[in-house]
Short mmCIF file of C-alpha atoms and ligand atoms in Angstrom, two decimals:
data_model
loop_
_atom_site.label_atom_id
_atom_site.label_comp_id
_atom_site.label_asym_id
_atom_site.label_seq_id
_atom_site.Cartn_x
_atom_site.Cartn_y
_atom_site.Cartn_z
CA MET A 1 227.54 -137.21 46.51
CA ASN A 2 223.98 -136.81 45.25
CA PHE A 3 222.48 -138.92 42.47
CA HIS A 4 219.26 -137.83 40.78
CA ILE A 5 217.75 -140.51 38.57
CA LEU A 6 215.08 -139.44 36.09
CA THR A 7 213.01 -142.52 35.31
CA LEU A 8 209.55 -143.94 34.66
CA PHE A 9 210.32 -146.71 37.20
CA PRO A 10 211.53 -145.09 40.42
CA GLU A 11 210.82 -148.17 42.60
CA MET A 12 213.07 -150.27 40.39
CA VAL A 13 216.14 -148.10 40.97
CA LEU A 14 215.43 -147.37 44.63
CA ASN A 15 214.82 -151.04 45.44
CA GLY A 16 218.00 -152.00 43.63
CA LEU A 17 220.16 -149.54 45.52
CA ASN A 18 218.89 -149.72 49.09
CA THR A 19 220.87 -152.71 50.34
CA SER A 20 224.43 -153.58 51.35
CA ILE A 21 227.23 -151.05 50.93
CA ILE A 22 225.28 -148.49 48.91
CA GLY A 23 222.24 -148.71 51.21
CA ARG A 24 224.48 -148.15 54.25
CA ALA A 25 226.19 -145.17 52.63
CA VAL A 26 222.78 -143.63 51.92
CA ASN A 27 221.67 -144.22 55.53
CA SER A 28 224.83 -142.64 56.86
CA GLY A 29 224.38 -139.57 54.63
CA LEU A 30 227.49 -140.08 52.46
CA LEU A 31 225.27 -140.54 49.42
CA SER A 32 221.79 -139.49 48.46
CA ILE A 33 219.85 -141.27 45.74
CA GLU A 34 216.73 -139.55 44.51
CA ALA A 35 214.49 -141.16 41.89
CA VAL A 36 212.34 -138.65 40.06
CA ASN A 37 209.27 -140.04 38.32
CA ILE A 38 209.10 -138.47 34.87
CA ARG A 39 205.40 -139.35 34.79
CA ASP A 40 204.81 -136.78 37.54
CA TYR A 41 205.67 -134.16 34.92
CA ALA A 42 203.20 -135.41 32.29
CA PHE A 43 201.16 -132.51 30.97
CA ASN A 44 197.95 -134.34 30.04
CA LYS A 45 195.21 -135.76 32.23
CA HIS A 46 196.07 -139.38 31.34
CA GLN A 47 199.61 -138.83 32.59
CA SER A 48 200.96 -140.35 29.40
CA VAL A 49 204.57 -139.56 28.58
CA ASP A 50 205.02 -141.34 25.25
CA ASP A 51 203.77 -140.92 21.70
CA TYR A 52 204.30 -142.28 18.18
CA PRO A 53 207.49 -141.28 16.36
CA TYR A 54 207.11 -138.88 13.43
CA GLY A 55 207.92 -140.67 10.19
CA GLY A 56 206.59 -143.97 11.50
CA GLY A 57 208.47 -146.94 12.82
CA ALA A 58 208.06 -149.41 15.62
CA GLY A 59 207.26 -148.49 19.20
CA MET A 60 206.70 -145.32 21.14
CA LEU A 61 208.99 -142.48 22.07
CA MET A 62 209.26 -140.60 25.36
CA GLN A 63 208.13 -137.04 24.75
CA ALA A 64 210.39 -134.05 25.28
CA GLU A 65 208.30 -131.94 27.68
CA PRO A 66 207.91 -134.29 30.70
CA VAL A 67 211.62 -135.15 30.52
CA TYR A 68 212.50 -131.47 30.31
CA LEU A 69 210.27 -130.52 33.24
CA ALA A 70 211.60 -133.35 35.41
CA TRP A 71 215.19 -132.33 34.63
CA LYS A 72 214.39 -128.64 35.28
CA ALA A 73 212.85 -129.41 38.68
CA VAL A 74 215.98 -131.33 39.71
CA GLU A 75 218.40 -128.72 38.35
CA GLU A 76 216.52 -125.93 40.14
CA LYS A 77 216.57 -127.87 43.39
CA ILE A 78 220.32 -128.36 43.09
CA ARG A 79 220.86 -124.68 42.32
CA ALA A 80 218.73 -123.63 45.30
CA ARG A 81 220.74 -125.91 47.61
CA ARG A 82 223.98 -124.47 46.28
CA SER A 83 222.56 -120.91 46.46
CA LEU A 84 223.07 -120.38 42.73
CA PRO A 85 220.71 -118.06 40.86
CA ALA A 86 217.94 -119.80 38.91
CA GLU A 87 218.54 -120.12 35.18
CA ASN A 88 215.95 -118.52 32.94
CA ASP A 89 214.61 -120.38 29.94
CA ALA A 90 216.41 -118.05 27.51
CA ALA A 91 219.74 -119.05 29.03
CA LEU A 92 218.73 -122.67 28.71
CA THR A 93 217.91 -122.26 25.05
CA GLU A 94 221.16 -120.39 24.39
CA GLN A 95 223.09 -123.26 25.88
CA SER A 96 221.26 -125.94 23.98
CA GLY A 97 223.47 -128.28 22.03
CA THR A 98 226.60 -127.15 23.88
CA PRO A 99 227.57 -129.98 26.17
CA ASP A 100 230.89 -128.32 27.00
CA GLN A 101 230.26 -126.40 30.21
CA THR A 102 233.81 -125.52 31.03
CA GLY A 103 233.07 -121.86 31.66
CA VAL A 104 235.69 -120.84 29.10
CA PRO A 105 234.87 -117.82 26.90
CA ASP A 106 233.96 -118.92 23.37
CA GLN A 107 235.67 -117.61 20.24
CA THR A 108 233.60 -114.42 20.34
CA GLY A 109 234.80 -113.75 23.88
CA VAL A 110 231.32 -114.27 25.28
CA LEU A 111 231.26 -116.09 28.59
CA ASP A 112 229.06 -119.14 28.59
CA GLN A 113 226.25 -119.30 31.11
CA SER A 114 228.32 -121.33 33.57
CA GLU A 115 230.65 -118.34 34.11
CA THR A 116 227.89 -116.07 35.23
CA SER A 117 225.50 -118.33 37.10
CA GLY A 118 227.43 -121.47 38.04
CA LYS A 119 227.87 -124.70 36.17
CA ARG A 120 224.91 -126.90 35.41
CA SER A 121 225.11 -130.39 36.83
CA ARG A 122 226.21 -133.09 34.43
CA VAL A 123 223.36 -135.06 32.90
CA VAL A 124 224.14 -138.59 31.73
CA TYR A 125 221.78 -140.20 29.24
CA LEU A 126 222.07 -143.99 29.38
CA SER A 127 222.10 -145.28 25.84
CA PRO A 128 223.79 -148.03 23.84
CA GLN A 129 224.97 -145.17 21.60
CA GLY A 130 227.13 -143.63 24.36
CA ASP A 131 230.78 -143.98 25.31
CA VAL A 132 231.33 -147.32 26.99
CA PHE A 133 231.49 -146.92 30.78
CA ASN A 134 234.76 -147.82 32.46
CA GLN A 135 236.65 -147.32 35.72
CA LYS A 136 238.27 -144.09 34.52
CA MET A 137 234.84 -142.57 33.83
CA ALA A 138 233.64 -143.74 37.24
CA GLU A 139 236.62 -142.01 38.87
CA GLU A 140 235.95 -138.81 36.97
CA LEU A 141 232.23 -138.77 37.75
CA ALA A 142 232.88 -139.52 41.43
CA GLN A 143 234.33 -135.98 41.66
CA GLU A 144 230.90 -134.45 40.95
CA GLU A 145 228.74 -133.23 43.83
CA ASP A 146 225.53 -133.90 41.89
CA LEU A 147 224.97 -136.24 38.99
CA ILE A 148 221.74 -136.50 37.02
CA LEU A 149 221.08 -139.82 35.26
CA LEU A 150 218.39 -139.89 32.59
CA CYS A 151 216.82 -143.29 31.84
CA GLY A 152 215.04 -143.81 28.56
CA HIS A 153 212.42 -146.46 27.87
CA TYR A 154 210.44 -147.68 24.88
CA GLU A 155 212.25 -146.64 21.70
CA GLY A 156 214.11 -143.78 23.39
CA ILE A 157 213.55 -140.06 23.98
CA ASP A 158 212.68 -137.18 21.64
CA GLU A 159 216.04 -135.93 20.35
CA ARG A 160 215.28 -132.26 21.03
CA VAL A 161 215.26 -132.57 24.80
CA LEU A 162 218.43 -134.67 24.72
CA GLU A 163 220.12 -131.83 22.81
CA GLU A 164 219.05 -129.38 25.49
CA VAL A 165 219.89 -131.15 28.69
CA VAL A 166 222.32 -134.04 28.17
CA THR A 167 226.04 -133.49 28.74
CA ASP A 168 227.26 -137.13 28.52
CA TYR A 169 226.02 -140.19 26.61
CA VAL A 170 227.04 -143.41 28.35
CA SER A 171 226.56 -147.08 27.44
CA ILE A 172 227.37 -149.95 29.81
CA GLY A 173 228.28 -152.31 26.98
CA ASP A 174 227.52 -153.39 23.45
CA TYR A 175 224.13 -154.95 24.01
CA VAL A 176 220.64 -153.48 24.11
CA LEU A 177 218.58 -153.45 27.31
CA THR A 178 214.90 -152.57 27.70
CA GLY A 179 215.67 -149.31 29.48
CA GLY A 180 218.28 -147.15 31.16
CA GLU A 181 217.46 -148.15 34.75
CA LEU A 182 219.85 -151.10 35.08
CA PRO A 183 222.69 -149.13 33.46
CA ALA A 184 221.98 -146.20 35.82
CA MET A 185 222.17 -148.59 38.79
CA VAL A 186 225.46 -149.99 37.51
CA MET A 187 226.87 -146.48 37.26
CA VAL A 188 225.64 -145.45 40.71
CA ASP A 189 227.24 -148.55 42.25
CA ALA A 190 230.60 -148.16 40.48
CA ILE A 191 230.81 -144.41 41.22
CA SER A 192 229.57 -144.61 44.82
CA ARG A 193 232.22 -147.05 45.97
CA LEU A 194 234.83 -144.45 44.97
CA VAL A 195 233.28 -141.77 47.18
CA PRO A 196 235.52 -141.45 50.26
CA GLY A 197 234.10 -143.32 53.24
CA VAL A 198 231.68 -145.52 51.32
CA LEU A 199 233.90 -148.60 51.48
CA HIS A 200 235.18 -147.84 55.02
CA ASN A 201 238.53 -148.79 53.58
CA ASP A 202 240.02 -146.43 51.04
CA VAL A 203 242.85 -148.86 50.38
CA SER A 204 240.57 -151.46 48.86
CA ALA A 205 239.15 -149.05 46.27
CA GLU A 206 242.67 -148.05 45.36
CA PHE A 207 244.33 -151.43 44.85
CA GLU A 208 242.00 -153.63 42.94
CA SER A 209 240.89 -154.70 39.51
CA PHE A 210 241.54 -152.11 36.80
CA GLN A 211 243.80 -149.93 38.90
CA ASP A 212 246.90 -149.57 36.68
CA ASN A 213 244.96 -151.66 34.12
CA LEU A 214 245.77 -154.83 36.07
CA LEU A 215 243.24 -157.38 37.28
CA GLU A 216 243.13 -158.29 40.94
CA TYR A 217 245.31 -161.14 42.25
CA PRO A 218 243.61 -164.32 43.59
CA GLN A 219 242.52 -164.22 47.26
CA TYR A 220 242.09 -166.96 49.85
CA SER A 221 240.49 -167.25 53.27
CA ARG A 222 240.16 -170.04 55.88
CA PRO A 223 240.54 -173.01 55.87
CA GLU A 224 244.18 -173.38 54.81
CA GLU A 225 243.21 -176.46 52.81
CA TRP A 226 239.88 -176.97 51.01
CA HIS A 227 239.00 -179.83 48.60
CA GLY A 228 242.69 -180.76 48.68
CA LYS A 229 243.75 -177.28 47.51
CA LYS A 230 246.25 -175.45 49.72
CA VAL A 231 246.55 -171.70 50.18
CA PRO A 232 249.80 -170.53 48.47
CA PRO A 233 252.46 -170.80 51.24
CA VAL A 234 253.79 -167.25 50.69
CA LEU A 235 250.46 -165.88 52.01
CA LEU A 236 251.02 -167.70 55.30
CA SER A 237 254.64 -166.55 55.61
CA GLY A 238 253.94 -163.18 57.21
CA HIS A 239 256.65 -161.71 54.91
CA HIS A 240 254.93 -158.60 53.61
CA ALA A 241 257.40 -157.72 50.86
CA ASN A 242 257.24 -161.26 49.43
CA ILE A 243 253.45 -161.23 49.64
CA GLU A 244 253.27 -157.90 47.75
CA LYS A 245 255.67 -159.23 45.09
CA TRP A 246 253.66 -162.45 44.68
CA ARG A 247 250.39 -160.51 44.40
CA ARG A 248 251.77 -158.14 41.79
CA GLU A 249 253.09 -161.11 39.74
CA GLN A 250 249.73 -162.89 40.01
CA SER A 251 247.97 -159.73 38.85
CA ILE A 252 250.24 -159.50 35.83
CA LEU A 253 249.82 -163.19 34.96
CA ARG A 254 246.07 -163.06 35.39
CA THR A 255 245.76 -159.96 33.22
CA LYS A 256 247.94 -161.52 30.54
CA GLU A 257 245.77 -164.64 30.54
CA ARG A 258 242.29 -163.10 30.87
CA ARG A 259 242.58 -159.55 29.52
CA PRO A 260 245.65 -159.24 27.28
CA ASP A 261 244.12 -156.03 25.87
CA LEU A 262 244.52 -154.41 29.32
CA LEU A 263 248.09 -155.61 29.78
CA GLU A 264 249.10 -153.62 26.71
CA LYS A 265 248.02 -150.41 28.51
CA CYS A 266 249.74 -151.35 31.74
CA GLU A 267 253.05 -149.80 32.81
CA LEU A 268 255.32 -152.67 33.83
CA THR A 269 258.81 -152.09 35.21
CA GLU A 270 261.78 -153.27 33.13
CA LYS A 271 262.30 -156.02 35.72
CA GLU A 272 258.71 -157.19 35.36
CA LYS A 273 258.95 -157.18 31.55
CA LYS A 274 262.10 -159.35 31.76
CA TRP A 275 260.40 -161.69 34.22
CA LEU A 276 257.41 -162.10 31.84
CA GLU A 277 259.72 -162.72 28.87
CA GLY A 278 261.54 -165.34 30.96
CA LEU A 279 258.26 -167.13 31.63
CA GLU A 280 257.41 -167.10 27.91
CA ILE A 281 260.78 -168.64 27.03
CA GLN A 282 260.36 -171.31 29.72
CA LYS A 283 256.94 -172.19 28.25
CA GLU A 284 258.40 -172.59 24.78
CA ILE A 285 261.13 -174.99 25.98
N1 ADE B 301 219.84 -148.64 27.36
C1 ADE B 301 219.61 -149.77 26.66
N2 ADE B 301 220.72 -150.47 26.51
C2 ADE B 301 221.71 -149.79 27.15
C3 ADE B 301 223.10 -150.00 27.32
N3 ADE B 301 223.73 -151.07 26.84
N4 ADE B 301 223.80 -149.08 28.02
C4 ADE B 301 223.19 -147.99 28.50
N5 ADE B 301 221.88 -147.73 28.33
C5 ADE B 301 221.14 -148.61 27.67
#
């Protein structure tokens, strides 16, 4: 999978993503992470990319043109690699404001541009105004071959270029950061570990926190006793069915205790529901 991060701070994202599991996956060619410096597409001799907002207000805004040119360079590179014809600017303008690139004819029967010249890559704009990122989104985005992440800074980006290039608005939570770089890194990490081969162990990506809306069960390693606390005996029993049952129960209990909102979305078996009810009754006695 190929990530293309449009940013004013390329070193920040590259330095944050070049170690450990993600760094290894990049070195082995499973992932590529390209940071494109929007400043390289500034159109004035001072290489400035920001200006005052019309109508006044605090701070500066990233201008439309450098963002557009940086995006266009990336999109053209992707199209050339995939041997898709280049888009012309008229096609770009026609598509502006239409994030749905499904390639389905519109009500007039006209095919959208993706039918004739291949789909554009998805472009995620990191913003506190977006849909809140979650595991389901990570799974969906991990299916993409290329993903473009657009990081804003200062007070944001001129709305007109967002309308033209952005397909998805994503927030990583209800708080405001100084820019989109950290959120982009969070997304790259969460998506990358779902790309086959990145974890060297497909099982661990499958059975962990948030799969089935359950949190992960507690885990223990050596020694068997630490600070007077013993590893639960079932884990030393070698009885795989009992271990699986214990883990599932621990996941359910932990989710109920720490994230009851998730437990409501979780599909428990009738037996598990009865078992939980039994525990509740015992507590009340
Ligand atoms: N940019 C600033 N704050 C952000 C957030 N919470 N999520 C995504 N992008 C952001």
